């Protein structure tokens, strides 16, 4: 593999990892607060649809991005209401919302664009940090990315600082480990968990917009293709630590990029195996074959005063 092809592979891996990173940033906060937001897949798909629709209707992809992020909030609130207020099974409710999102976006897409429409939609612009694009060989393919990727990295860093060095972060960690102690301290377990789930929804909406108006510039039915589930698997792979989770996202992104890279260099591998590879890695993570996993103690456990 020569340097040019290697640079393209690295750039593609980062691009495929970006929506995983965005979604897992919010999902990690939710899970640290004790709520497994299984509906992140449906939230991403809804964000992708609303982002594409907003960009198509206004001709402005930034408006589409805002529509995708804000429009997911009601779904996040529904997930929080079912999981926290009604104390329903978090996995069952999440999967139900995913099915609802798939059906709802498919119906709305066909009504707006037609069953086989492939209308081009205005997309988010590319950007590179000053000076990096001019680096020989690697500058253009590696650093010239959709600006939302860099915004997502900034949000990830801020989230990591918040979770590690602020009182809110300590409270979120505590509510996922010992919610009764948090309640006895005078803080509201319900409010903390609602906020975490809604934040997860906003980030999932941004991840969906990255796919539809950042990468592909169109919307297709079910276009997230399980990326939301991979974001959850990345958190397990990363043992609920933000740095390791990002590493898992990049690993999954690289596995996805191999689907396109190996045929380019003449390596003949069955296409089905390449498509399966990210999900095989996710299965390894979920099965605990990469070491001991330490989930938040109160994860998926409803709290009742």
GROMACS .gro file of C-alpha atoms in nm:
model
  305
    1UNK     CA    1   0.000   0.000   0.000
    2UNK     CA    2   0.162   0.328  -0.109
    3UNK     CA    3   0.145   0.652   0.086
    4UNK     CA    4  -0.140   0.804  -0.118
    5UNK     CA    5  -0.365   0.502  -0.072
    6UNK     CA    6  -0.277   0.486   0.298
    7UNK     CA    7  -0.371   0.853   0.338
    8UNK     CA    8  -0.705   0.795   0.165
    9UNK     CA    9  -0.768   0.499   0.395
   10UNK     CA   10  -0.695   0.706   0.706
   11UNK     CA   11  -0.917   0.989   0.585
   12UNK     CA   12  -1.201   0.747   0.505
   13UNK     CA   13  -1.165   0.580   0.845
   14UNK     CA   14  -1.200   0.916   1.018
   15UNK     CA   15  -1.502   1.006   0.805
   16UNK     CA   16  -1.680   0.679   0.884
   17UNK     CA   17  -1.589   0.712   1.252
   18UNK     CA   18  -1.733   1.065   1.279
   19UNK     CA   19  -2.104   0.976   1.319
   20UNK     CA   20  -2.010   0.702   1.565
   21UNK     CA   21  -1.808   0.952   1.767
   22UNK     CA   22  -2.090   1.208   1.771
   23UNK     CA   23  -2.353   0.954   1.876
   24UNK     CA   24  -2.133   0.780   2.135
   25UNK     CA   25  -2.042   1.113   2.299
   26UNK     CA   26  -2.404   1.169   2.396
   27UNK     CA   27  -2.478   0.803   2.461
   28UNK     CA   28  -2.185   0.775   2.701
   29UNK     CA   29  -2.326   1.058   2.912
   30UNK     CA   30  -2.667   0.888   2.914
   31UNK     CA   31  -2.524   0.553   3.017
   32UNK     CA   32  -2.303   0.711   3.282
   33UNK     CA   33  -2.625   0.856   3.422
   34UNK     CA   34  -2.779   0.506   3.432
   35UNK     CA   35  -2.998   0.511   3.121
   36UNK     CA   36  -2.927   0.282   2.827
   37UNK     CA   37  -3.060   0.477   2.533
   38UNK     CA   38  -3.119   0.195   2.286
   39UNK     CA   39  -3.318   0.432   2.064
   40UNK     CA   40  -3.001   0.611   1.948
   41UNK     CA   41  -3.037   0.433   1.612
   42UNK     CA   42  -3.387   0.572   1.561
   43UNK     CA   43  -3.276   0.915   1.678
   44UNK     CA   44  -2.993   0.913   1.425
   45UNK     CA   45  -3.228   0.811   1.146
   46UNK     CA   46  -3.476   1.081   1.245
   47UNK     CA   47  -3.198   1.340   1.262
   48UNK     CA   48  -3.075   1.232   0.919
   49UNK     CA   49  -3.423   1.271   0.771
   50UNK     CA   50  -3.499   1.604   0.937
   51UNK     CA   51  -3.156   1.739   0.849
   52UNK     CA   52  -3.195   1.641   0.485
   53UNK     CA   53  -3.548   1.776   0.471
   54UNK     CA   54  -3.449   2.107   0.632
   55UNK     CA   55  -3.153   2.150   0.396
   56UNK     CA   56  -3.367   2.060   0.093
   57UNK     CA   57  -3.653   2.292   0.192
   58UNK     CA   58  -3.438   2.595   0.274
   59UNK     CA   59  -3.130   2.536   0.060
   60UNK     CA   60  -2.921   2.590   0.374
   61UNK     CA   61  -2.751   2.283   0.527
   62UNK     CA   62  -2.688   2.463   0.858
   63UNK     CA   63  -3.064   2.507   0.897
   64UNK     CA   64  -3.096   2.138   0.819
   65UNK     CA   65  -2.842   2.054   1.089
   66UNK     CA   66  -3.032   2.260   1.346
   67UNK     CA   67  -3.359   2.097   1.238
   68UNK     CA   68  -3.207   1.751   1.277
   69UNK     CA   69  -3.067   1.821   1.623
   70UNK     CA   70  -3.370   2.002   1.763
   71UNK     CA   71  -3.624   1.775   1.595
   72UNK     CA   72  -3.489   1.470   1.778
   73UNK     CA   73  -3.556   1.623   2.122
   74UNK     CA   74  -3.922   1.502   2.139
   75UNK     CA   75  -3.805   1.146   2.069
   76UNK     CA   76  -3.538   1.178   2.337
   77UNK     CA   77  -3.799   1.311   2.577
   78UNK     CA   78  -4.024   1.013   2.495
   79UNK     CA   79  -3.737   0.771   2.564
   80UNK     CA   80  -3.667   0.948   2.894
   81UNK     CA   81  -4.034   0.949   2.993
   82UNK     CA   82  -4.072   0.578   2.926
   83UNK     CA   83  -3.742   0.479   3.088
   84UNK     CA   84  -3.728   0.718   3.384
   85UNK     CA   85  -4.082   0.824   3.470
   86UNK     CA   86  -4.268   0.506   3.377
   87UNK     CA   87  -3.965   0.287   3.459
   88UNK     CA   88  -4.026   0.071   3.151
   89UNK     CA   89  -3.766  -0.172   3.020
   90UNK     CA   90  -3.503   0.047   2.855
   91UNK     CA   91  -3.404  -0.206   2.590
   92UNK     CA   92  -3.760  -0.285   2.483
   93UNK     CA   93  -3.867   0.080   2.467
   94UNK     CA   94  -3.553   0.175   2.275
   95UNK     CA   95  -3.605  -0.094   2.013
   96UNK     CA   96  -3.971   0.007   1.983
   97UNK     CA   97  -3.873   0.368   1.917
   98UNK     CA   98  -3.620   0.252   1.658
   99UNK     CA   99  -3.892   0.063   1.472
  100UNK     CA  100  -4.123   0.365   1.495
  101UNK     CA  101  -3.850   0.594   1.359
  102UNK     CA  102  -3.779   0.360   1.068
  103UNK     CA  103  -4.145   0.343   0.972
  104UNK     CA  104  -4.208   0.714   1.025
  105UNK     CA  105  -3.908   0.835   0.825
  106UNK     CA  106  -3.979   0.589   0.543
  107UNK     CA  107  -4.340   0.708   0.513
  108UNK     CA  108  -4.246   1.075   0.533
  109UNK     CA  109  -3.964   1.032   0.282
  110UNK     CA  110  -4.191   0.868   0.026
  111UNK     CA  111  -4.454   1.136   0.072
  112UNK     CA  112  -4.204   1.421   0.028
  113UNK     CA  113  -3.957   1.288  -0.225
  114UNK     CA  114  -4.127   0.993  -0.391
  115UNK     CA  115  -4.050   0.627  -0.344
  116UNK     CA  116  -3.738   0.621  -0.561
  117UNK     CA  117  -3.620   0.978  -0.534
  118UNK     CA  118  -3.247   1.043  -0.509
  119UNK     CA  119  -3.263   1.421  -0.504
  120UNK     CA  120  -2.931   1.592  -0.431
  121UNK     CA  121  -2.948   1.792  -0.109
  122UNK     CA  122  -2.722   2.085  -0.011
  123UNK     CA  123  -2.447   1.954   0.212
  124UNK     CA  124  -2.223   2.087   0.487
  125UNK     CA  125  -1.895   2.239   0.372
  126UNK     CA  126  -1.552   2.085   0.417
  127UNK     CA  127  -1.285   2.251   0.627
  128UNK     CA  128  -0.929   2.181   0.738
  129UNK     CA  129  -0.726   2.335   1.021
  130UNK     CA  130  -0.499   2.611   0.887
  131UNK     CA  131  -0.183   2.473   0.732
  132UNK     CA  132  -0.272   2.105   0.760
  133UNK     CA  133  -0.438   2.081   0.419
  134UNK     CA  134  -0.109   2.183   0.254
  135UNK     CA  135   0.088   1.892   0.404
  136UNK     CA  136   0.214   1.678   0.114
  137UNK     CA  137   0.036   1.347   0.050
  138UNK     CA  138  -0.176   1.338   0.368
  139UNK     CA  139  -0.308   1.694   0.392
  140UNK     CA  140  -0.604   1.679   0.155
  141UNK     CA  141  -0.733   1.323   0.214
  142UNK     CA  142  -0.685   1.319   0.593
  143UNK     CA  143  -0.759   1.671   0.717
  144UNK     CA  144  -1.008   1.802   0.459
  145UNK     CA  145  -1.324   1.687   0.637
  146UNK     CA  146  -1.677   1.813   0.697
  147UNK     CA  147  -1.655   2.091   0.953
  148UNK     CA  148  -1.907   1.909   1.173
  149UNK     CA  149  -1.634   1.653   1.245
  150UNK     CA  150  -1.414   1.918   1.402
  151UNK     CA  151  -1.708   2.069   1.587
  152UNK     CA  152  -1.785   1.721   1.718
  153UNK     CA  153  -1.428   1.679   1.842
  154UNK     CA  154  -1.457   2.011   2.026
  155UNK     CA  155  -1.786   1.900   2.185
  156UNK     CA  156  -1.629   1.567   2.280
  157UNK     CA  157  -1.339   1.743   2.455
  158UNK     CA  158  -1.579   1.975   2.639
  159UNK     CA  159  -1.793   1.677   2.739
  160UNK     CA  160  -1.487   1.494   2.873
  161UNK     CA  161  -1.386   1.800   3.075
  162UNK     CA  162  -1.740   1.839   3.207
  163UNK     CA  163  -1.767   1.474   3.309
  164UNK     CA  164  -1.427   1.468   3.479
  165UNK     CA  165  -1.377   1.813   3.628
  166UNK     CA  166  -1.715   1.970   3.709
  167UNK     CA  167  -1.979   1.921   3.975
  168UNK     CA  168  -2.233   1.829   3.706
  169UNK     CA  169  -2.003   1.556   3.580
  170UNK     CA  170  -1.959   1.417   3.931
  171UNK     CA  171  -2.336   1.419   3.977
  172UNK     CA  172  -2.391   1.235   3.648
  173UNK     CA  173  -2.134   0.971   3.742
  174UNK     CA  174  -2.296   0.936   4.082
  175UNK     CA  175  -2.650   0.905   3.951
  176UNK     CA  176  -2.540   0.611   3.737
  177UNK     CA  177  -2.362   0.441   4.025
  178UNK     CA  178  -2.561   0.524   4.340
  179UNK     CA  179  -2.883   0.710   4.255
  180UNK     CA  180  -3.024   0.676   4.606
  181UNK     CA  181  -2.724   0.856   4.751
  182UNK     CA  182  -2.770   1.133   4.494
  183UNK     CA  183  -3.136   1.163   4.589
  184UNK     CA  184  -3.048   1.185   4.959
  185UNK     CA  185  -2.801   1.463   4.881
  186UNK     CA  186  -3.088   1.678   4.755
  187UNK     CA  187  -3.021   1.651   4.381
  188UNK     CA  188  -3.292   1.530   4.146
  189UNK     CA  189  -3.214   1.190   3.994
  190UNK     CA  190  -3.498   1.238   3.746
  191UNK     CA  191  -3.373   1.575   3.618
  192UNK     CA  192  -3.016   1.455   3.581
  193UNK     CA  193  -3.123   1.147   3.387
  194UNK     CA  194  -3.369   1.340   3.169
  195UNK     CA  195  -3.096   1.590   3.081
  196UNK     CA  196  -2.851   1.311   2.997
  197UNK     CA  197  -3.097   1.134   2.767
  198UNK     CA  198  -3.194   1.457   2.588
  199UNK     CA  199  -2.825   1.540   2.539
  200UNK     CA  200  -2.780   1.192   2.395
  201UNK     CA  201  -3.067   1.262   2.155
  202UNK     CA  202  -2.923   1.594   2.036
  203UNK     CA  203  -2.586   1.431   1.966
  204UNK     CA  204  -2.755   1.140   1.788
  205UNK     CA  205  -2.941   1.391   1.572
  206UNK     CA  206  -2.610   1.558   1.482
  207UNK     CA  207  -2.466   1.215   1.395
  208UNK     CA  208  -2.758   1.145   1.165
  209UNK     CA  209  -2.714   1.483   0.996
  210UNK     CA  210  -2.346   1.404   0.941
  211UNK     CA  211  -2.449   1.101   0.737
  212UNK     CA  212  -2.725   1.265   0.532
  213UNK     CA  213  -2.603   1.622   0.473
  214UNK     CA  214  -2.239   1.590   0.571
  215UNK     CA  215  -2.131   1.279   0.386
  216UNK     CA  216  -2.388   1.154   0.132
  217UNK     CA  217  -2.590   1.472   0.059
  218UNK     CA  218  -2.914   1.280   0.026
  219UNK     CA  219  -3.150   1.068   0.231
  220UNK     CA  220  -3.237   0.704   0.176
  221UNK     CA  221  -3.465   0.476   0.373
  222UNK     CA  222  -3.293   0.324   0.675
  223UNK     CA  223  -2.967   0.492   0.580
  224UNK     CA  224  -2.811   0.465   0.927
  225UNK     CA  225  -2.781   0.087   0.876
  226UNK     CA  226  -2.712   0.002   1.239
  227UNK     CA  227  -2.463   0.281   1.309
  228UNK     CA  228  -2.652   0.366   1.629
  229UNK     CA  229  -2.604   0.015   1.758
  230UNK     CA  230  -2.234   0.035   1.671
  231UNK     CA  231  -2.212   0.355   1.878
  232UNK     CA  232  -2.347   0.164   2.179
  233UNK     CA  233  -2.104  -0.120   2.110
  234UNK     CA  234  -1.818   0.131   2.093
  235UNK     CA  235  -1.898   0.242   2.447
  236UNK     CA  236  -1.887  -0.119   2.568
  237UNK     CA  237  -1.567  -0.172   2.368
  238UNK     CA  238  -1.424   0.137   2.536
  239UNK     CA  239  -1.532   0.021   2.883
  240UNK     CA  240  -1.737   0.339   2.938
  241UNK     CA  241  -1.427   0.561   2.912
  242UNK     CA  242  -1.441   0.843   2.662
  243UNK     CA  243  -1.088   0.808   2.523
  244UNK     CA  244  -1.118   0.435   2.465
  245UNK     CA  245  -1.464   0.485   2.318
  246UNK     CA  246  -1.322   0.723   2.057
  247UNK     CA  247  -1.058   0.462   1.978
  248UNK     CA  248  -1.331   0.203   1.928
  249UNK     CA  249  -1.516   0.442   1.695
  250UNK     CA  250  -1.202   0.483   1.484
  251UNK     CA  251  -1.155   0.105   1.479
  252UNK     CA  252  -1.512   0.053   1.357
  253UNK     CA  253  -1.464   0.333   1.105
  254UNK     CA  254  -1.150   0.166   0.973
  255UNK     CA  255  -1.332  -0.167   0.945
  256UNK     CA  256  -1.600   0.006   0.738
  257UNK     CA  257  -1.341   0.181   0.520
  258UNK     CA  258  -1.186  -0.156   0.435
  259UNK     CA  259  -1.502  -0.239   0.238
  260UNK     CA  260  -1.389   0.016  -0.021
  261UNK     CA  261  -1.012   0.012   0.029
  262UNK     CA  262  -0.927  -0.355  -0.019
  263UNK     CA  263  -1.082  -0.386  -0.368
  264UNK     CA  264  -0.889  -0.071  -0.471
  265UNK     CA  265  -0.555  -0.239  -0.395
  266UNK     CA  266  -0.655  -0.566  -0.556
  267UNK     CA  267  -0.719  -0.771  -0.242
  268UNK     CA  268  -1.007  -1.005  -0.315
  269UNK     CA  269  -1.219  -1.054  -0.004
  270UNK     CA  270  -1.588  -1.150  -0.010
  271UNK     CA  271  -1.796  -0.834   0.004
  272UNK     CA  272  -2.032  -0.984   0.263
  273UNK     CA  273  -1.738  -1.044   0.499
  274UNK     CA  274  -1.624  -0.683   0.469
  275UNK     CA  275  -1.977  -0.558   0.539
  276UNK     CA  276  -1.995  -0.787   0.843
  277UNK     CA  277  -1.657  -0.682   0.984
  278UNK     CA  278  -1.766  -0.380   1.196
  279UNK     CA  279  -2.051  -0.582   1.342
  280UNK     CA  280  -1.823  -0.878   1.414
  281UNK     CA  281  -1.596  -0.643   1.608
  282UNK     CA  282  -1.902  -0.508   1.791
  283UNK     CA  283  -2.005  -0.865   1.878
  284UNK     CA  284  -1.659  -0.928   2.021
  285UNK     CA  285  -1.697  -0.616   2.235
  286UNK     CA  286  -2.045  -0.699   2.362
  287UNK     CA  287  -1.943  -1.059   2.437
  288UNK     CA  288  -1.669  -0.934   2.668
  289UNK     CA  289  -1.389  -1.105   2.476
  290UNK     CA  290  -1.159  -0.802   2.495
  291UNK     CA  291  -1.134  -0.796   2.873
  292UNK     CA  292  -1.342  -0.725   3.178
  293UNK     CA  293  -1.614  -0.467   3.128
  294UNK     CA  294  -1.716  -0.238   3.414
  295UNK     CA  295  -2.053  -0.079   3.342
  296UNK     CA  296  -2.207   0.187   3.567
  297UNK     CA  297  -2.362   0.001   3.861
  298UNK     CA  298  -2.713   0.141   3.813
  299UNK     CA  299  -2.720   0.117   3.433
  300UNK     CA  300  -3.073   0.015   3.309
  301UNK     CA  301  -3.198   0.012   3.670
  302UNK     CA  302  -3.502   0.239   3.724
  303UNK     CA  303  -3.500   0.454   4.036
  304UNK     CA  304  -3.795   0.488   4.270
  305UNK     CA  305  -3.787   0.713   4.574
   0.00000   0.00000   0.00000
